[in-house]
PDB file of C-alpha atoms and ligand atoms in Angstrom:
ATOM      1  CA  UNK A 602     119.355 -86.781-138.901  1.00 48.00           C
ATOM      2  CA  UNK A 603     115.686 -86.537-139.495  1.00 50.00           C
ATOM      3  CA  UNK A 604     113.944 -85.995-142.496  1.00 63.00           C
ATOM      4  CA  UNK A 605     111.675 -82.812-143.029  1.00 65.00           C
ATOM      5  CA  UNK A 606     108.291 -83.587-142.973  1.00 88.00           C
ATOM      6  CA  UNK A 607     106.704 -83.384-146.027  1.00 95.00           C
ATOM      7  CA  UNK A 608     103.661 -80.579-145.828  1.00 97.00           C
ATOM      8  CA  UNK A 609     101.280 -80.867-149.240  1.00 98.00           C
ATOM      9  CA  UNK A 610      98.657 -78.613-150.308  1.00 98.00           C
ATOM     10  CA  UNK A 611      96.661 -79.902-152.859  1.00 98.00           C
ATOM     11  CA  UNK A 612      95.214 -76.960-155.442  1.00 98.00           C
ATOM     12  CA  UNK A 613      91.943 -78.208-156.431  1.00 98.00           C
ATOM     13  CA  UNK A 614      91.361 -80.998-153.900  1.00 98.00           C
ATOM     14  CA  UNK A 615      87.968 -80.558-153.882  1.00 98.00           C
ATOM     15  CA  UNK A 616      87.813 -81.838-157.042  1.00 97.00           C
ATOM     16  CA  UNK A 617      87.588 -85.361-158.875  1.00 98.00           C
ATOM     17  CA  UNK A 618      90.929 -86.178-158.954  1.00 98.00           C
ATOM     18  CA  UNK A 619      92.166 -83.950-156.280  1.00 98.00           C
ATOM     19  CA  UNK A 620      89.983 -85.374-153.740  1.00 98.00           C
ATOM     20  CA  UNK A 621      91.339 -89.018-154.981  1.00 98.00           C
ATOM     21  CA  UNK A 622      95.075 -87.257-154.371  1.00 98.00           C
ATOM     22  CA  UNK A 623      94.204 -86.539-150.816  1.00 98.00           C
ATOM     23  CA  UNK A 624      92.500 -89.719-150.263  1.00 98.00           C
ATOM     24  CA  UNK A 625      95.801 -91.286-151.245  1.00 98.00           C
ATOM     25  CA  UNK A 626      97.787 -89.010-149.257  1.00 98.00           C
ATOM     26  CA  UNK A 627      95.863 -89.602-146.380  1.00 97.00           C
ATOM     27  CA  UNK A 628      95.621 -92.950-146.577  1.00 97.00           C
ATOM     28  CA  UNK A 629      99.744 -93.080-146.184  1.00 96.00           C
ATOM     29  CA  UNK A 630     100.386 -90.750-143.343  1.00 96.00           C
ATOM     30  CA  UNK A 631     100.883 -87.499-144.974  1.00 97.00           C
ATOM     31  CA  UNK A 632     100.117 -84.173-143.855  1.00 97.00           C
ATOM     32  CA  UNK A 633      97.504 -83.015-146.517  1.00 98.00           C
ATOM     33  CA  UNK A 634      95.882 -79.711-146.600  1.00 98.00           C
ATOM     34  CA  UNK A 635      93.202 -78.422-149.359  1.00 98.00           C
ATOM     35  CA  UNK A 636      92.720 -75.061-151.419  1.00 98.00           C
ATOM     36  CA  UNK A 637      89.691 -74.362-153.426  1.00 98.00           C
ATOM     37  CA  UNK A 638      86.687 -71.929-154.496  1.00 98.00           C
ATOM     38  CA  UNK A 639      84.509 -74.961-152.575  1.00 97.00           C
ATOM     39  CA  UNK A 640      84.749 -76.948-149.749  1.00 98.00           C
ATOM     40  CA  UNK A 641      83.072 -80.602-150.584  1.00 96.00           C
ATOM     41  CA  UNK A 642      85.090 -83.070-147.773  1.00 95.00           C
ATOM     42  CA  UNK A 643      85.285 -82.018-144.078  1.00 95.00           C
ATOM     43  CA  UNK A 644      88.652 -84.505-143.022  1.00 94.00           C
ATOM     44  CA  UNK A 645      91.385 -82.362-144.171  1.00 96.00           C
ATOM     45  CA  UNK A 646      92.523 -78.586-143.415  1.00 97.00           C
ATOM     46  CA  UNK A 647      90.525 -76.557-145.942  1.00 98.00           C
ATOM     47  CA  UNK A 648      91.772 -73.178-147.319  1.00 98.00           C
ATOM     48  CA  UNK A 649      89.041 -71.042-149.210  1.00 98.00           C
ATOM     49  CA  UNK A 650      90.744 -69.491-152.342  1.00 97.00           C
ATOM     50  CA  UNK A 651      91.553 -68.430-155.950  1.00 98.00           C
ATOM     51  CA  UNK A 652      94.669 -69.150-157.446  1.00 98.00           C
ATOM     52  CA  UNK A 653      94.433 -66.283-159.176  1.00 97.00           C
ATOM     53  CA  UNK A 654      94.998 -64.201-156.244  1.00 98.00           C
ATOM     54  CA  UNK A 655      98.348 -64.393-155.426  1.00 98.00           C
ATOM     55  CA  UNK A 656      98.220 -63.188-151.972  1.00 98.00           C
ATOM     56  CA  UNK A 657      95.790 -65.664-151.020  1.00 98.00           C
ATOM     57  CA  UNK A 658      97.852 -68.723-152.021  1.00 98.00           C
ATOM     58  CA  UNK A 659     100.595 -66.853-150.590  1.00 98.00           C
ATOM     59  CA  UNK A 660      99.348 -66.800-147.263  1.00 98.00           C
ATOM     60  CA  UNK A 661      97.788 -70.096-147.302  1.00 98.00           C
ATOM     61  CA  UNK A 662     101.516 -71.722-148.206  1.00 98.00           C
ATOM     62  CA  UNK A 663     103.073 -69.338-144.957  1.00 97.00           C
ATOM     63  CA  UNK A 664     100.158 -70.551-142.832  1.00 97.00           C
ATOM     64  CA  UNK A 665     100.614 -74.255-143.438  1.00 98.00           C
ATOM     65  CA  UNK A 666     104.495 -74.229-144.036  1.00 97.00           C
ATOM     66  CA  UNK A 667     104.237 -76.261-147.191  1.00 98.00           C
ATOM     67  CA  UNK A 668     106.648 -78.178-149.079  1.00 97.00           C
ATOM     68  CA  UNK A 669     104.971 -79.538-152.143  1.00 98.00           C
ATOM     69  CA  UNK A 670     102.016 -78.483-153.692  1.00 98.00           C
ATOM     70  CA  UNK A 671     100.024 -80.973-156.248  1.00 98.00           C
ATOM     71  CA  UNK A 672      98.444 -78.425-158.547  1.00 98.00           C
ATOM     72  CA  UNK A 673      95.227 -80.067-160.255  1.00 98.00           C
ATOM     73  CA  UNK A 674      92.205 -76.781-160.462  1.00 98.00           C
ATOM     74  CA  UNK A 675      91.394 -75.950-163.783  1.00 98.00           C
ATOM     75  CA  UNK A 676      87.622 -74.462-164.778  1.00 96.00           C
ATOM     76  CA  UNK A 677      85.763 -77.402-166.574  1.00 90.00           C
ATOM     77  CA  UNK A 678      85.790 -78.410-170.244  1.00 86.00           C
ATOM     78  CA  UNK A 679      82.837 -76.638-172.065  1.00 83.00           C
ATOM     79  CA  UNK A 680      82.365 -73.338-170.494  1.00 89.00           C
ATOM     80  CA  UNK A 681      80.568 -70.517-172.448  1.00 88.00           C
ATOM     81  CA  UNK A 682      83.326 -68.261-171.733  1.00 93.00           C
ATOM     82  CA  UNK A 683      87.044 -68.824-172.914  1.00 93.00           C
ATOM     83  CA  UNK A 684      88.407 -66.037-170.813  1.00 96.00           C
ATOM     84  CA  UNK A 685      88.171 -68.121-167.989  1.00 97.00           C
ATOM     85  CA  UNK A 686      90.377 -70.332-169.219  1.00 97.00           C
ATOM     86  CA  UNK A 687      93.226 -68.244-169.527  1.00 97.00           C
ATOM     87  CA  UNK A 688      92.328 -66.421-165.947  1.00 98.00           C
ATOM     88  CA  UNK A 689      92.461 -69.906-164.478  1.00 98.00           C
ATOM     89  CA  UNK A 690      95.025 -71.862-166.571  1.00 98.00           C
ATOM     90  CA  UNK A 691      97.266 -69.523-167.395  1.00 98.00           C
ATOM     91  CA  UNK A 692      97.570 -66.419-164.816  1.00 98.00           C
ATOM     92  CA  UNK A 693      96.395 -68.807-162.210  1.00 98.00           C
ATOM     93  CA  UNK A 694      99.952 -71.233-162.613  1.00 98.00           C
ATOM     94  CA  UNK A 695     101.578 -68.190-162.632  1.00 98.00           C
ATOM     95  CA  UNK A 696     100.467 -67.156-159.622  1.00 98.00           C
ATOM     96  CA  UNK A 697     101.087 -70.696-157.995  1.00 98.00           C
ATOM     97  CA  UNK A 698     104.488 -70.866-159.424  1.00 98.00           C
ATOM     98  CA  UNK A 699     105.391 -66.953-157.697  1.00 98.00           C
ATOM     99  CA  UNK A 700     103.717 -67.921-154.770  1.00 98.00           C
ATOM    100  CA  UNK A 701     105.402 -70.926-154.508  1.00 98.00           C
ATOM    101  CA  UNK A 702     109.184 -69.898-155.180  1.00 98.00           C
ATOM    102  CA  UNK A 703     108.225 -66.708-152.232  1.00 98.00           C
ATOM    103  CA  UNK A 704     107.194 -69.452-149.896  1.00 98.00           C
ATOM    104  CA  UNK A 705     109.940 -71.519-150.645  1.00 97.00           C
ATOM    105  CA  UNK A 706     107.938 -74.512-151.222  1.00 97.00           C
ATOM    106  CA  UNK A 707     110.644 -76.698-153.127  1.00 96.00           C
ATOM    107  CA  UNK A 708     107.923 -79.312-155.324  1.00 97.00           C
ATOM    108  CA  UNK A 709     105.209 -78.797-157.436  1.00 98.00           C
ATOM    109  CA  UNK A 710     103.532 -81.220-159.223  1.00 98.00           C
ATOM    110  CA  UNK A 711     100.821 -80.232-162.087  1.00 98.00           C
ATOM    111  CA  UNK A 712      97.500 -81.770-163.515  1.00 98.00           C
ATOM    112  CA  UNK A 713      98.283 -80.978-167.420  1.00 97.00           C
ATOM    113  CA  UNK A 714      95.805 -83.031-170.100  1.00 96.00           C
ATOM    114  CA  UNK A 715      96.485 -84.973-173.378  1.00 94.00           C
ATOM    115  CA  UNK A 716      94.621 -83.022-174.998  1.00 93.00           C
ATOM    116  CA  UNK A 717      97.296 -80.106-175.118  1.00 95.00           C
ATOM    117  CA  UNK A 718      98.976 -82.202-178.123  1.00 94.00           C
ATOM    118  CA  UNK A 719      95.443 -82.769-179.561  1.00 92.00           C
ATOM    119  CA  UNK A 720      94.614 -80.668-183.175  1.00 90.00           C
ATOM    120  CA  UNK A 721      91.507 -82.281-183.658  1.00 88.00           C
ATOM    121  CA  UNK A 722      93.350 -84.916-185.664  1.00 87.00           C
ATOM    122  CA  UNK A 723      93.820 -88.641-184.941  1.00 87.00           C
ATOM    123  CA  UNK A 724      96.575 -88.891-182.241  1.00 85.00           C
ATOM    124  CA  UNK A 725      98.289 -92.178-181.973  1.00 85.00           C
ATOM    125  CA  UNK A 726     101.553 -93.218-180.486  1.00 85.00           C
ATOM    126  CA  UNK A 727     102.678 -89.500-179.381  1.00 85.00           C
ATOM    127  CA  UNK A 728     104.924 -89.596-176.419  1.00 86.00           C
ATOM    128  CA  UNK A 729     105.982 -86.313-174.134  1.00 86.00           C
ATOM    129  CA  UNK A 730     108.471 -85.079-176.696  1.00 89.00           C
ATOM    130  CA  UNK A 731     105.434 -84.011-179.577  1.00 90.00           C
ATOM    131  CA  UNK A 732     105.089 -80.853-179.818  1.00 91.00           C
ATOM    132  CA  UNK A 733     101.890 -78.025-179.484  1.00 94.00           C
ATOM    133  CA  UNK A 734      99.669 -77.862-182.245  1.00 94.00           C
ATOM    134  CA  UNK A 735     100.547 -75.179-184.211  1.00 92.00           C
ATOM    135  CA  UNK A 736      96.444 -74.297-184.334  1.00 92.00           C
ATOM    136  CA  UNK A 737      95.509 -75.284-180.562  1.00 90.00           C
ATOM    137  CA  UNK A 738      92.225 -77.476-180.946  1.00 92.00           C
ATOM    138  CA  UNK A 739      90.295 -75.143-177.960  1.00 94.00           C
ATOM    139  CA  UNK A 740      90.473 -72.610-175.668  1.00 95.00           C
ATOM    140  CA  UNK A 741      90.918 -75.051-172.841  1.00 96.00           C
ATOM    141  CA  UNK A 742      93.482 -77.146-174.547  1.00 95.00           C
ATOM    142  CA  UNK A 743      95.167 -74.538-175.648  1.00 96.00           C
ATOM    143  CA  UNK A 744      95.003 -72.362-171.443  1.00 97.00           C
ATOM    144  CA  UNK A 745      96.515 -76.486-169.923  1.00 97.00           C
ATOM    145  CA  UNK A 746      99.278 -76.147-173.069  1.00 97.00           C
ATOM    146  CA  UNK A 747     100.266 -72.652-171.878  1.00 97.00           C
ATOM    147  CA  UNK A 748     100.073 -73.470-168.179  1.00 98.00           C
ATOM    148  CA  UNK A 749     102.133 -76.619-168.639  1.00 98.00           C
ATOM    149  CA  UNK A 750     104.760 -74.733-169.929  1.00 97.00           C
ATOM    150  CA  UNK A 751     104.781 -71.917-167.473  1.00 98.00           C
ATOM    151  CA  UNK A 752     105.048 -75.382-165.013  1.00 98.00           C
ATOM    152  CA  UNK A 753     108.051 -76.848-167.001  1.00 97.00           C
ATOM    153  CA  UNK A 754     109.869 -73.617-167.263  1.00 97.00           C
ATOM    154  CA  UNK A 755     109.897 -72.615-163.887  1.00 98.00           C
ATOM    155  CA  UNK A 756     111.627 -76.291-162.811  1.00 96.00           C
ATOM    156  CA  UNK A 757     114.988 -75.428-160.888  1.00 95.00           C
ATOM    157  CA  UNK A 758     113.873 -71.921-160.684  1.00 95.00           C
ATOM    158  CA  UNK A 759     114.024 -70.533-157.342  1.00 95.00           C
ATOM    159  CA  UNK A 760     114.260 -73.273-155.834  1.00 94.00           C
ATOM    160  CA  UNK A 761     111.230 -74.940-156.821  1.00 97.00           C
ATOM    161  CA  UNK A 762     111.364 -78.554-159.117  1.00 97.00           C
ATOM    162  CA  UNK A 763     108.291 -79.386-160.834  1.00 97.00           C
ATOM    163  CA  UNK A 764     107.195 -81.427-163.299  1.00 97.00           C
ATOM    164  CA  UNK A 765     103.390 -82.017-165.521  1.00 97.00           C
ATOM    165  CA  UNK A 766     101.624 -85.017-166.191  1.00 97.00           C
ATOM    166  CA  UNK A 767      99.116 -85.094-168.619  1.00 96.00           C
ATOM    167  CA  UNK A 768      96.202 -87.750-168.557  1.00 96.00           C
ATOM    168  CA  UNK A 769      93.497 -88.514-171.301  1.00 92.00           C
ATOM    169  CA  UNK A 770      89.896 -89.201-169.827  1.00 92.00           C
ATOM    170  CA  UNK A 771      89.576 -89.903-166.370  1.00 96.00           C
ATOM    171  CA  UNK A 772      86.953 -92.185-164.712  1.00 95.00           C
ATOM    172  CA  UNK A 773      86.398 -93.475-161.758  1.00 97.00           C
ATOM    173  CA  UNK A 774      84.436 -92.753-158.131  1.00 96.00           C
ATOM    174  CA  UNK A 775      83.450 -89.096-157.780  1.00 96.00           C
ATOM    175  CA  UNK A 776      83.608 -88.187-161.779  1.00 95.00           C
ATOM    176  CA  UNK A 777      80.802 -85.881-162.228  1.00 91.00           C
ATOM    177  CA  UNK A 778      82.126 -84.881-166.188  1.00 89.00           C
ATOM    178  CA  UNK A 779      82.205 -88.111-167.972  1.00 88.00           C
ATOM    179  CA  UNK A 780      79.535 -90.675-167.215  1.00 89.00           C
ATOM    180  CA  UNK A 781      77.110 -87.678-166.654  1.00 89.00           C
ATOM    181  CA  UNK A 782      77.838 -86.406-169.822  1.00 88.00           C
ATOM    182  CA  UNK A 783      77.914 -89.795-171.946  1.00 88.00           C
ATOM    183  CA  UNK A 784      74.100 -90.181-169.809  1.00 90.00           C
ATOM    184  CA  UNK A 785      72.912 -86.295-171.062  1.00 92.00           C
ATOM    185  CA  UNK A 786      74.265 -88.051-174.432  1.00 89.00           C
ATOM    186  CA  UNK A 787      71.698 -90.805-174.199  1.00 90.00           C
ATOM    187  CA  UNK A 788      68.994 -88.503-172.672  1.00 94.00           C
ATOM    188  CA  UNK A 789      69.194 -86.854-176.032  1.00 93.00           C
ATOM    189  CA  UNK A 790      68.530 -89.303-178.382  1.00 90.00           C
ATOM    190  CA  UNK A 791      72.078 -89.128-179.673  1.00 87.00           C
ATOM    191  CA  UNK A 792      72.996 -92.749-179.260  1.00 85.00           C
ATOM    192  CA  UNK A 793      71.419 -93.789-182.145  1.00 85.00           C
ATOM    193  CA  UNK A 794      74.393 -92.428-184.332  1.00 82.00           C
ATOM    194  CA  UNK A 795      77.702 -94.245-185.399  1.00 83.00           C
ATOM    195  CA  UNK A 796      80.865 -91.281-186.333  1.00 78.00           C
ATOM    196  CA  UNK A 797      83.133 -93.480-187.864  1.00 83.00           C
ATOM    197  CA  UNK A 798      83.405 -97.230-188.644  1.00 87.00           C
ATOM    198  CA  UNK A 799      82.997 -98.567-184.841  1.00 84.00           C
ATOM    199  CA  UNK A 800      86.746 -98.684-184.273  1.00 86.00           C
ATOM    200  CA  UNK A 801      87.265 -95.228-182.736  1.00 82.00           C
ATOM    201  CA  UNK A 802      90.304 -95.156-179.787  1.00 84.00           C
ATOM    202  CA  UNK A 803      90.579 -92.921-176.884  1.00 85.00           C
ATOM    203  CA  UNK A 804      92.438 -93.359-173.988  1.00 88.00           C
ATOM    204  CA  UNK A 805      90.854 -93.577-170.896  1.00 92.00           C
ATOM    205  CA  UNK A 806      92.683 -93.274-167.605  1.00 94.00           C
ATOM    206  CA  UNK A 807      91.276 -94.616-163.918  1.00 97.00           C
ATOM    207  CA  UNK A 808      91.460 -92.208-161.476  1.00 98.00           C
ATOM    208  CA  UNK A 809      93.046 -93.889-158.463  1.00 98.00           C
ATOM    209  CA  UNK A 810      96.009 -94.793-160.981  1.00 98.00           C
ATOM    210  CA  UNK A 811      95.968 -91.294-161.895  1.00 98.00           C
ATOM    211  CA  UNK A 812      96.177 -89.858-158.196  1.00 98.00           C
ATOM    212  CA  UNK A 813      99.003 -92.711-157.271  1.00 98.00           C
ATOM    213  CA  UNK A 814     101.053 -91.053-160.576  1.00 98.00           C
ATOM    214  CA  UNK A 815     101.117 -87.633-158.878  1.00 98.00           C
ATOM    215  CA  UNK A 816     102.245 -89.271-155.844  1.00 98.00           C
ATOM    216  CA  UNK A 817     105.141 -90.546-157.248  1.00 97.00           C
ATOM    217  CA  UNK A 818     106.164 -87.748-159.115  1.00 97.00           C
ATOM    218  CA  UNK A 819     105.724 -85.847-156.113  1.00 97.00           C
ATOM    219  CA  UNK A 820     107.915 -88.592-154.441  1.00 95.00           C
ATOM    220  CA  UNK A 821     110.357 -89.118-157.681  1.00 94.00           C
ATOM    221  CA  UNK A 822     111.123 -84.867-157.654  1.00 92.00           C
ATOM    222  CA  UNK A 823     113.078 -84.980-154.424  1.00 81.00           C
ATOM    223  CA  UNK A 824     115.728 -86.513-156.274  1.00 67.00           C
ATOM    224  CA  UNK A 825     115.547 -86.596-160.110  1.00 55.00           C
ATOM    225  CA  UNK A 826     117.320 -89.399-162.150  1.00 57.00           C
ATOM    226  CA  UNK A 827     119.227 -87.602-164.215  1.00 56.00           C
ATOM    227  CA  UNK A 828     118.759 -88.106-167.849  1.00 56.00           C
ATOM    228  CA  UNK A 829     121.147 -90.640-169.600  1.00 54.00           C
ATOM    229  CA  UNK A 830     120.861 -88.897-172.869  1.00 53.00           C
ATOM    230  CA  UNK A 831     119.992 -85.492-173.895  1.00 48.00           C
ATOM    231  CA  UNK A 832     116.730 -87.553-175.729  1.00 49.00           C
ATOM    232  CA  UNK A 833     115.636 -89.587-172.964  1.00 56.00           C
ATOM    233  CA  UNK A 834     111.826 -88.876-172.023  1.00 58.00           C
ATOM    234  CA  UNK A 835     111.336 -89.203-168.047  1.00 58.00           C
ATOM    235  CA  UNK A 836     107.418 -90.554-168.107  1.00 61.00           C
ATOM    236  CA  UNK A 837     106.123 -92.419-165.194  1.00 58.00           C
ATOM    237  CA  UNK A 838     107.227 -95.980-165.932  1.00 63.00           C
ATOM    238  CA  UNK A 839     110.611 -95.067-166.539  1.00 63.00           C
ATOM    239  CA  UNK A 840     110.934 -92.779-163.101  1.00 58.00           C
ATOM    240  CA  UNK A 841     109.325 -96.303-161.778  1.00 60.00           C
ATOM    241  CA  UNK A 842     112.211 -98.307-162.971  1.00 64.00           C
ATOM    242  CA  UNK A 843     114.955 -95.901-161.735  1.00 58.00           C
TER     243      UNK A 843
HETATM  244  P1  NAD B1091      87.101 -80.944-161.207  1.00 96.18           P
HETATM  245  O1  NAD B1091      86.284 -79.850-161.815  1.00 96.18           O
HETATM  246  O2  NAD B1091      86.392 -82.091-160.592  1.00 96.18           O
HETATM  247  O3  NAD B1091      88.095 -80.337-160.111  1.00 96.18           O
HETATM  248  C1  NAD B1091      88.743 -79.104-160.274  1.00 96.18           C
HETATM  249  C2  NAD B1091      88.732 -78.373-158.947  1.00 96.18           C
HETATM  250  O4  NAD B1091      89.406 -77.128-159.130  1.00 96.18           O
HETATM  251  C3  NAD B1091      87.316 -78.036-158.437  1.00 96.18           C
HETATM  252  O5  NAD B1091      87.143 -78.486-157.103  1.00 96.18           O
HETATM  253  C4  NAD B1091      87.239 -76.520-158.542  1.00 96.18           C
HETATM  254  O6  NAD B1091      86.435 -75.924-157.520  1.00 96.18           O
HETATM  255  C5  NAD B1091      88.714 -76.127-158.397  1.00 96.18           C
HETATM  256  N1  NAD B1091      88.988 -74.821-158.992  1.00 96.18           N
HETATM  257  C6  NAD B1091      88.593 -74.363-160.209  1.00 96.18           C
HETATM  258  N2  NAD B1091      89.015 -73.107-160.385  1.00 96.18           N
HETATM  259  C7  NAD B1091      89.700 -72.757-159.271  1.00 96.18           C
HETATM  260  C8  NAD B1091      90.373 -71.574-158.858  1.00 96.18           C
HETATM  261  N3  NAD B1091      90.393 -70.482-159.637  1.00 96.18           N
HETATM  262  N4  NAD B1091      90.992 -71.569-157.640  1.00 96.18           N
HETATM  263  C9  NAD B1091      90.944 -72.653-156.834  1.00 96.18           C
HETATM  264  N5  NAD B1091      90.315 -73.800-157.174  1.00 96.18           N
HETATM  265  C10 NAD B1091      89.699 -73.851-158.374  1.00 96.18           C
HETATM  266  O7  NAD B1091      88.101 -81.408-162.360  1.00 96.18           O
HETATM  267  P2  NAD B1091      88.908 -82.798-162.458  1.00 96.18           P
HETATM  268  O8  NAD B1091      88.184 -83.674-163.408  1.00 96.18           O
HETATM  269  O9  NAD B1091      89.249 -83.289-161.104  1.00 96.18           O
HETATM  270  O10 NAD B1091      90.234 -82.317-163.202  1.00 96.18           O
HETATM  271  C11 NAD B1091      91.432 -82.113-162.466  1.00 96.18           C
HETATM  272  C12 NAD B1091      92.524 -81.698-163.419  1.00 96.18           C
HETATM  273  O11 NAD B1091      92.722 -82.713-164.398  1.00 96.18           O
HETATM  274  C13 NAD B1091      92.234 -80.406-164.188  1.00 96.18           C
HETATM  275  O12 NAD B1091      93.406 -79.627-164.203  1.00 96.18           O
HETATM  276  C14 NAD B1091      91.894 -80.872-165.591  1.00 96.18           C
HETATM  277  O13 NAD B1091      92.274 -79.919-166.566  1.00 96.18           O
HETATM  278  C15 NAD B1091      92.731 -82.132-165.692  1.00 96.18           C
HETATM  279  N6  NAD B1091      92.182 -83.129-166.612  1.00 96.18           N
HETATM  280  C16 NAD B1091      90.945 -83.657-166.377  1.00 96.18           C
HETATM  281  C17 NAD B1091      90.445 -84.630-167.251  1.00 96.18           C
HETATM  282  C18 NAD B1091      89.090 -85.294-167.006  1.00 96.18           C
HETATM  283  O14 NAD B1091      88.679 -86.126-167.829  1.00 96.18           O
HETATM  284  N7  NAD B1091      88.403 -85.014-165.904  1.00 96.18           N
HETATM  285  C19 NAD B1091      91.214 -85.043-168.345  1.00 96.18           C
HETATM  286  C20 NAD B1091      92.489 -84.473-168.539  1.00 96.18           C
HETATM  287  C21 NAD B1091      92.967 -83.521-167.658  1.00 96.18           C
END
């Protein structure tokens, strides 16, 4: 018996790393379609749209009958107002997760951040299982926390499975937040300073590797290893290995 086709909508897709998501998705067959407040590619389906409107993703999932939706909008880091934030972040996964479970889309797959574990303190060897800070570092860290949880909470939930990932910086072809902002740095004058003694880590993350993680966990939620032990952390390598 055949196999229903997989349908994805990708929230956000005309993004950085949502365009790199579709590229992928493209690039192996799939049936890809976009929603977003702009339109920036003309190669896939495009759906105008706020997530915060239900009705609108609502009837964008009925139109295009689909099964999994990769979830990666979020407002960028550094805007005036933190209201948007929590519009966006926080009311707008809710209204992705309702819309989802009345469409009966069964996967959703969510673009969380590192820096929801981040307190403005040095952050080394963490792993999935850390907890939120108890004093959230910003507005924005603190909407993706929030979100991500609304995410992990509605897994198995009327009939939807999901699951978060969370990635540090991102570069790679198309970033228009990091290397233009480390170049406004230099514009400045403010590379003439040293914070620290020179051996500073942060965790940067390519985006194509990104985009390929959200494919498999996409791919990985259809069936689920179960865990082996009430402790066991699922995290990309070890969904890899199973
Ligand atoms: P981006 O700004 O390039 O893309 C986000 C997209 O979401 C944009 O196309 C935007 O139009 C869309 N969007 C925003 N609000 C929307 C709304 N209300 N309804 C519909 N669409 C909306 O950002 P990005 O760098 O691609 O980031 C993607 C995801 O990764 C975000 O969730 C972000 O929080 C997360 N993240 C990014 C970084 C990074 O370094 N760029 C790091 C960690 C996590």
């Amino acid at each position: 018996m055949s196999q229903r086709k997989e349908v994805y909508l990708v929230i956000g897709g005309s993004g950085f790393v949502g365009r790199h998501i579709v590229e992928q998705l493209l690039a192996r067959g799939d049936i890809v379609c976009v929603f977003d407040i702009v339109q920036r590619h003309h190669d896939v389906d495009f759906y105008s749209g706020d997530i915060t409107d239900e009705s609108q993703l609502l009837d964008v999932l009925s139109k295009t009958g689909t099964t999994c939706i990769i979830h990666t909008a979020s407002p960028p880091h550094g805007a005036k107002d933190p209201s948007i934030y929590y519009k966006v972040n926080v009311d707008g996964c809710k209204a992705v997760i309702s819309a989802a479970q009345a469409a009966g889309v069964t996967k959703l797959v969510y673009t969380s951040s590192a820096g929801v574990v981040f307190d403005g303190g040095d952050v080394v060897n963490l792993d999935e299982r850390a907890p939120f800070p108890e004093k959230p570092f910003d507005a924005y860290n603190d909407s993706k926390a929030q979100g991500e949880k609304l995410i992990l909470e509605a897994n198995g939930k009327g009939g939807l499975l999901t699951v978060a990932l969370r990635p540090a910086g991102i570069f790679g072809e198309g970033d228009r937040q990091m290397m233009v902002g480390l170049y406004q740095a230099y514009q400045r004058g403010q590379t003439h300073f040293q914070v620290g003694d020179n051996n500073n880590l942060f965790d940067y993350t390519y985006v194509g590797n990104l985009a390929k993680a959200h494919l498999i966990a996409a791919d990985k939620l259809s069936s689920p290893p179960l865990p082996t032990s009430s402790h066991e952390t699922l995290t990309i390598d070890s969904l890899k290995a199973k």
